[in-house]
PDB file of C-alpha atoms and ligand atoms in Angstrom:
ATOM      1  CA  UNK Y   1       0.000   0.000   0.000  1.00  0.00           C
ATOM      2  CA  UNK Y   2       1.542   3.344  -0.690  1.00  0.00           C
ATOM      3  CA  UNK Y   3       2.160   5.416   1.684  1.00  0.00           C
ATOM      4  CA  UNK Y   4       2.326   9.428   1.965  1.00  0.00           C
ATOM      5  CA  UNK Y   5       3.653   9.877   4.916  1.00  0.00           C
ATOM      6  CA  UNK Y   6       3.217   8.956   9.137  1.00  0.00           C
ATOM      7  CA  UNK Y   7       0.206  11.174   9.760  1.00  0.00           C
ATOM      8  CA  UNK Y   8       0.285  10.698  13.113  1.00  0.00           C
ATOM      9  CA  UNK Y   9       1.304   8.663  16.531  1.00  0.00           C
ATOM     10  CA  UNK Y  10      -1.653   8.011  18.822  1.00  0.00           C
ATOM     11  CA  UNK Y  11      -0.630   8.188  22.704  1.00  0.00           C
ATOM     12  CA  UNK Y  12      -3.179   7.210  24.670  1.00  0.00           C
ATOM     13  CA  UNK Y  13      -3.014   9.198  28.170  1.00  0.00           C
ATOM     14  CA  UNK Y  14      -5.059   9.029  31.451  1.00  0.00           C
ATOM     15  CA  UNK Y  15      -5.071  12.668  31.718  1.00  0.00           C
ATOM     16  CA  UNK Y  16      -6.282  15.095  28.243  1.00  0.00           C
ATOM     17  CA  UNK Y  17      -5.094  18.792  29.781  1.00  0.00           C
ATOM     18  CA  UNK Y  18      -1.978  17.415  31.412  1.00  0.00           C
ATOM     19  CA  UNK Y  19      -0.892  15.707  28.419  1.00  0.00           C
ATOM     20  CA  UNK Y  20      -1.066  18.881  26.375  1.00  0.00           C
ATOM     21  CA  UNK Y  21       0.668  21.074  28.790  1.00  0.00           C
ATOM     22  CA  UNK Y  22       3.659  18.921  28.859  1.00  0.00           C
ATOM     23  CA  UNK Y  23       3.975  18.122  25.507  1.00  0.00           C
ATOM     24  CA  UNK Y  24       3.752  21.975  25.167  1.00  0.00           C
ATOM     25  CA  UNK Y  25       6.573  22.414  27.593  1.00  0.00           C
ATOM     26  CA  UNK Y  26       8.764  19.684  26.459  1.00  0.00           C
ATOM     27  CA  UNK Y  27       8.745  19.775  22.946  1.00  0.00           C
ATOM     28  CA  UNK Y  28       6.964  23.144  21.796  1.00  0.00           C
ATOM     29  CA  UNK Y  29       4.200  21.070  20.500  1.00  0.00           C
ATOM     30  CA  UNK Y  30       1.034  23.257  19.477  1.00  0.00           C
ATOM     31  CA  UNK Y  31      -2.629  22.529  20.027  1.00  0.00           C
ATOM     32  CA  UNK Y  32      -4.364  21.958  16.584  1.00  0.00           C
ATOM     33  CA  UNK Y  33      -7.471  20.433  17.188  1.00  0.00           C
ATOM     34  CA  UNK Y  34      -9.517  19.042  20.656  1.00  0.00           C
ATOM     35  CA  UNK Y  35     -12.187  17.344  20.098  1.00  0.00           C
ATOM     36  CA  UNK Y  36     -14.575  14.167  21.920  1.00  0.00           C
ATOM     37  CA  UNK Y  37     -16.136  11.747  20.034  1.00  0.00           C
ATOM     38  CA  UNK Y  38     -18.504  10.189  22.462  1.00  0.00           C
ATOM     39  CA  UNK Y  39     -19.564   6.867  20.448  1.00  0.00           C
ATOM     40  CA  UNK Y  40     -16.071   6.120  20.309  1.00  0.00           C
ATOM     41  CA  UNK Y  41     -15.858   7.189  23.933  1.00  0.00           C
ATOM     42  CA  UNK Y  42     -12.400   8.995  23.840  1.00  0.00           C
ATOM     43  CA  UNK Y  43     -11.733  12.773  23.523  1.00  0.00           C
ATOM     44  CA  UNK Y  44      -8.496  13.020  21.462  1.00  0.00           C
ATOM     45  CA  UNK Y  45      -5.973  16.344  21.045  1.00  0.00           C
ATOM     46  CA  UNK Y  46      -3.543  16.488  17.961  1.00  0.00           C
ATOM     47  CA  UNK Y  47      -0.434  18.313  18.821  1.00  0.00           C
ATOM     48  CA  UNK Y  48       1.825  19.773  16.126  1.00  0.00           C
ATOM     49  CA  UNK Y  49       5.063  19.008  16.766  1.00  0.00           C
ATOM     50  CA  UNK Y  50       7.482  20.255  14.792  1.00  0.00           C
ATOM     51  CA  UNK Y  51       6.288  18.949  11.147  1.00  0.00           C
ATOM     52  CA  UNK Y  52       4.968  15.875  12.772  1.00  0.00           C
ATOM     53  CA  UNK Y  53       2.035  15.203  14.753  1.00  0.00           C
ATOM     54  CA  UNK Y  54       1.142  13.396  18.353  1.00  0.00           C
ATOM     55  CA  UNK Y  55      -2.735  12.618  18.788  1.00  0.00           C
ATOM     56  CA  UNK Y  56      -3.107  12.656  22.594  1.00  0.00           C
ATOM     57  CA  UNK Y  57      -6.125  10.046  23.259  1.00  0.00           C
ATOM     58  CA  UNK Y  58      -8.079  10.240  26.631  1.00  0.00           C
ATOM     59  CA  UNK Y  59     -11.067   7.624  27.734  1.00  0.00           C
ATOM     60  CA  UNK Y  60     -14.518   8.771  28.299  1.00  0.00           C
ATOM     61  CA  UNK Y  61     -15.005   5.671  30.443  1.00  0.00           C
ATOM     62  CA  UNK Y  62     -13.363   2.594  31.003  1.00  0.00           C
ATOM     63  CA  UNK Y  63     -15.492   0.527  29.134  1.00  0.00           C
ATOM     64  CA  UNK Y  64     -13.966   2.466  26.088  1.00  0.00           C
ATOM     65  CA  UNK Y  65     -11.649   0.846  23.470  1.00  0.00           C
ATOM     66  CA  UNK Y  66      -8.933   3.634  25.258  1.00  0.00           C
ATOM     67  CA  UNK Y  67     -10.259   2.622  28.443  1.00  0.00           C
ATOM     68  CA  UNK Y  68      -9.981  -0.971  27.733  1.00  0.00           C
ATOM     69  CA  UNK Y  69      -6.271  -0.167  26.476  1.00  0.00           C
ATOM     70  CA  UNK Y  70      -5.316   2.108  29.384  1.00  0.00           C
ATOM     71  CA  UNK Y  71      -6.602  -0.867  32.042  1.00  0.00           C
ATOM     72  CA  UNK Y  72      -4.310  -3.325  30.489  1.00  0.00           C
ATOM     73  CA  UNK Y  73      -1.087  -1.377  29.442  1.00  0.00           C
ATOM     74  CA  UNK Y  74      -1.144   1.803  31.486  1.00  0.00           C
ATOM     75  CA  UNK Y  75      -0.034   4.989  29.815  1.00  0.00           C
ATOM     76  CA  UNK Y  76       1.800   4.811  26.588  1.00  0.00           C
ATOM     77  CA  UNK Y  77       2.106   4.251  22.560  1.00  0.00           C
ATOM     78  CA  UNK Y  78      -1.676   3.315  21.385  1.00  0.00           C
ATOM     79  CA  UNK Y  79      -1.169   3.488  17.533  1.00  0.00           C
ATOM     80  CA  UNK Y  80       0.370   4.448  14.133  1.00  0.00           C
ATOM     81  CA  UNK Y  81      -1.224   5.974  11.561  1.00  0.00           C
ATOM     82  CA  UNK Y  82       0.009   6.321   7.994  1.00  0.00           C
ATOM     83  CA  UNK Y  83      -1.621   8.529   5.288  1.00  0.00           C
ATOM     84  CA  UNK Y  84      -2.991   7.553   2.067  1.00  0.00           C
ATOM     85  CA  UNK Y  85      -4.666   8.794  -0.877  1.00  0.00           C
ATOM     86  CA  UNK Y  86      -7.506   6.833  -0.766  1.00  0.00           C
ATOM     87  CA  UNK Y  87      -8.424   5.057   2.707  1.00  0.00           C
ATOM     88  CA  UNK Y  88     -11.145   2.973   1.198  1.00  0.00           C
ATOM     89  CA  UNK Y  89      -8.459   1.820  -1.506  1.00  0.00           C
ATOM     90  CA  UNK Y  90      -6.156   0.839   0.382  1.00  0.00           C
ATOM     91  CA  UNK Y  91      -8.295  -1.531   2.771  1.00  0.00           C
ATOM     92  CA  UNK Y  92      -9.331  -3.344  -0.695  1.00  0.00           C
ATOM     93  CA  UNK Y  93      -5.970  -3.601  -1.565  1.00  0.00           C
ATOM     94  CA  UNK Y  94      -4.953  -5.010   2.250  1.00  0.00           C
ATOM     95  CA  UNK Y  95      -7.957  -7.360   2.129  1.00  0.00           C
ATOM     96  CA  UNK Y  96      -6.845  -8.978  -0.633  1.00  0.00           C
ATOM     97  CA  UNK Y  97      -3.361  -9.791   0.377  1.00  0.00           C
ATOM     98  CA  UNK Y  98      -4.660 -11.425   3.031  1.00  0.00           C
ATOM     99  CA  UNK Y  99      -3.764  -8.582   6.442  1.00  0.00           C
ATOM    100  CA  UNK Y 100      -6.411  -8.449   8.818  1.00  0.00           C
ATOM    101  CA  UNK Y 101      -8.704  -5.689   9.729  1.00  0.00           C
ATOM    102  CA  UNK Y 102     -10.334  -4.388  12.530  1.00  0.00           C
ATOM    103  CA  UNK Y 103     -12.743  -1.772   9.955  1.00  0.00           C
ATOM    104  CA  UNK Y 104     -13.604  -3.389   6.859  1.00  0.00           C
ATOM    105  CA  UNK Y 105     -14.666   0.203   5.497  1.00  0.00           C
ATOM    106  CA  UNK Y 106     -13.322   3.631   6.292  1.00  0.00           C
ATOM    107  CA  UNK Y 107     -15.143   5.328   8.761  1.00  0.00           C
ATOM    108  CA  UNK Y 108     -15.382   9.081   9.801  1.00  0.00           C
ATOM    109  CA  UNK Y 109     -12.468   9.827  12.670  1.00  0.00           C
ATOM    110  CA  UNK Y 110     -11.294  12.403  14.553  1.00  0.00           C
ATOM    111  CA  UNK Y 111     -11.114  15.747  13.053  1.00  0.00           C
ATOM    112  CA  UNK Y 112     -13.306  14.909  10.348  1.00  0.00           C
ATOM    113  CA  UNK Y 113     -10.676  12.115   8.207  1.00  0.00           C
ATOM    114  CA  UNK Y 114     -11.673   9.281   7.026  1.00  0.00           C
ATOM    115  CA  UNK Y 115      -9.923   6.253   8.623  1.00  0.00           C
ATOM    116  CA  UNK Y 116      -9.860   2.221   9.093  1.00  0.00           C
ATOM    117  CA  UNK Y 117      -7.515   0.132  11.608  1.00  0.00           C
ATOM    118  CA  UNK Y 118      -5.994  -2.910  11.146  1.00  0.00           C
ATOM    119  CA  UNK Y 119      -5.094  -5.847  13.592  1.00  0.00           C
ATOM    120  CA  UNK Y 120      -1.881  -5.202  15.623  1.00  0.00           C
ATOM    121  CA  UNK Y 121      -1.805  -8.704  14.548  1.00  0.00           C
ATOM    122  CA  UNK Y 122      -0.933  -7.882  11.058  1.00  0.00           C
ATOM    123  CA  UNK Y 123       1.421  -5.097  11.915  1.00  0.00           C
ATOM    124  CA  UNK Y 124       3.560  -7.136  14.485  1.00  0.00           C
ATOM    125  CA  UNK Y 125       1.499  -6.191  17.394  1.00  0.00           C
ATOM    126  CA  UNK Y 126       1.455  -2.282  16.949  1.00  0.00           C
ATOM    127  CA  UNK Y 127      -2.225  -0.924  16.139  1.00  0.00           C
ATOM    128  CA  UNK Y 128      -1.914   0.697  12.685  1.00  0.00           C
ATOM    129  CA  UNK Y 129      -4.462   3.418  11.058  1.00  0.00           C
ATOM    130  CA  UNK Y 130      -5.198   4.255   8.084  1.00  0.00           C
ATOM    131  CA  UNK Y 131      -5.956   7.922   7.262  1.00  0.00           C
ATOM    132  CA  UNK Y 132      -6.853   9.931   4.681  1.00  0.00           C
ATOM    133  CA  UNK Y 133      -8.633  13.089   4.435  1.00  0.00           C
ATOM    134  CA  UNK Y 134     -12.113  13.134   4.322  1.00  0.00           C
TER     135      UNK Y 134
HETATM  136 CO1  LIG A   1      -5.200   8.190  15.185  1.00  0.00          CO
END
């Protein structure tokens, strides 16, 4: 599949304002968008950081794919997410060489792109996105 570029790493953090201010203070990381998506129960913030970006992903609850991840592994590196042309694409093109996938069509994600996941189990056990823009 070809790839643009990393859009962006997912950290998934217990606490949303903290988060910001220190990645503010360490690394001169701006605030680009805050938003909380509550049918996917997390309310994410993507940081600029220098020409990269860090998507800072807080639970709503614990019974929330975040929360789920933050009871079993703490604090920490949640996911990868690449950017593509064509998200929809893509996940035809991954289908058919056989990787597994958690989406089997792009949905809508934060801050309005279109994205799709596939199984950490096809990605040696890191969570990988898909993202284009919607
Ligand atoms: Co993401």
């Amino acid at each position: 599949v070809p790839v643009r570029d990393i859009h962006h790493l997912g950290v998934a953090v217990d606490d949303l304002d903290e988060a910001v201010e220190t990645y503010r203070r360490l690394f001169g990381a701006e605030l680009e968008h805050r938003e909380s998506v509550a049918d996917q129960g997390v309310e994410a913030a993507s940081m600029r950081v220098g020409g990269g970006r860090v998507e800072l992903l807080a639970a709503l609850g614990p019974d929330t794919p975040v929360g789920r991840f933050l009871a079993k592994r703490g604090p920490g590196m949640h996911h990868v997410a690449f950017e593509v042309a064509d998200v929809g694409a893509e996940l035809e093109l991954l289908a058919a060489s056989g990787a597994e996938l958690i989406d089997e069509r792009p949905r809508r994600g934060l801050f309005g792109l279109q994205v799709a996941f596939l199984h950490p189990d096809a990605t040696g056990g890191v969570l990988a996105e898909l993202v284009s823009r919607g």
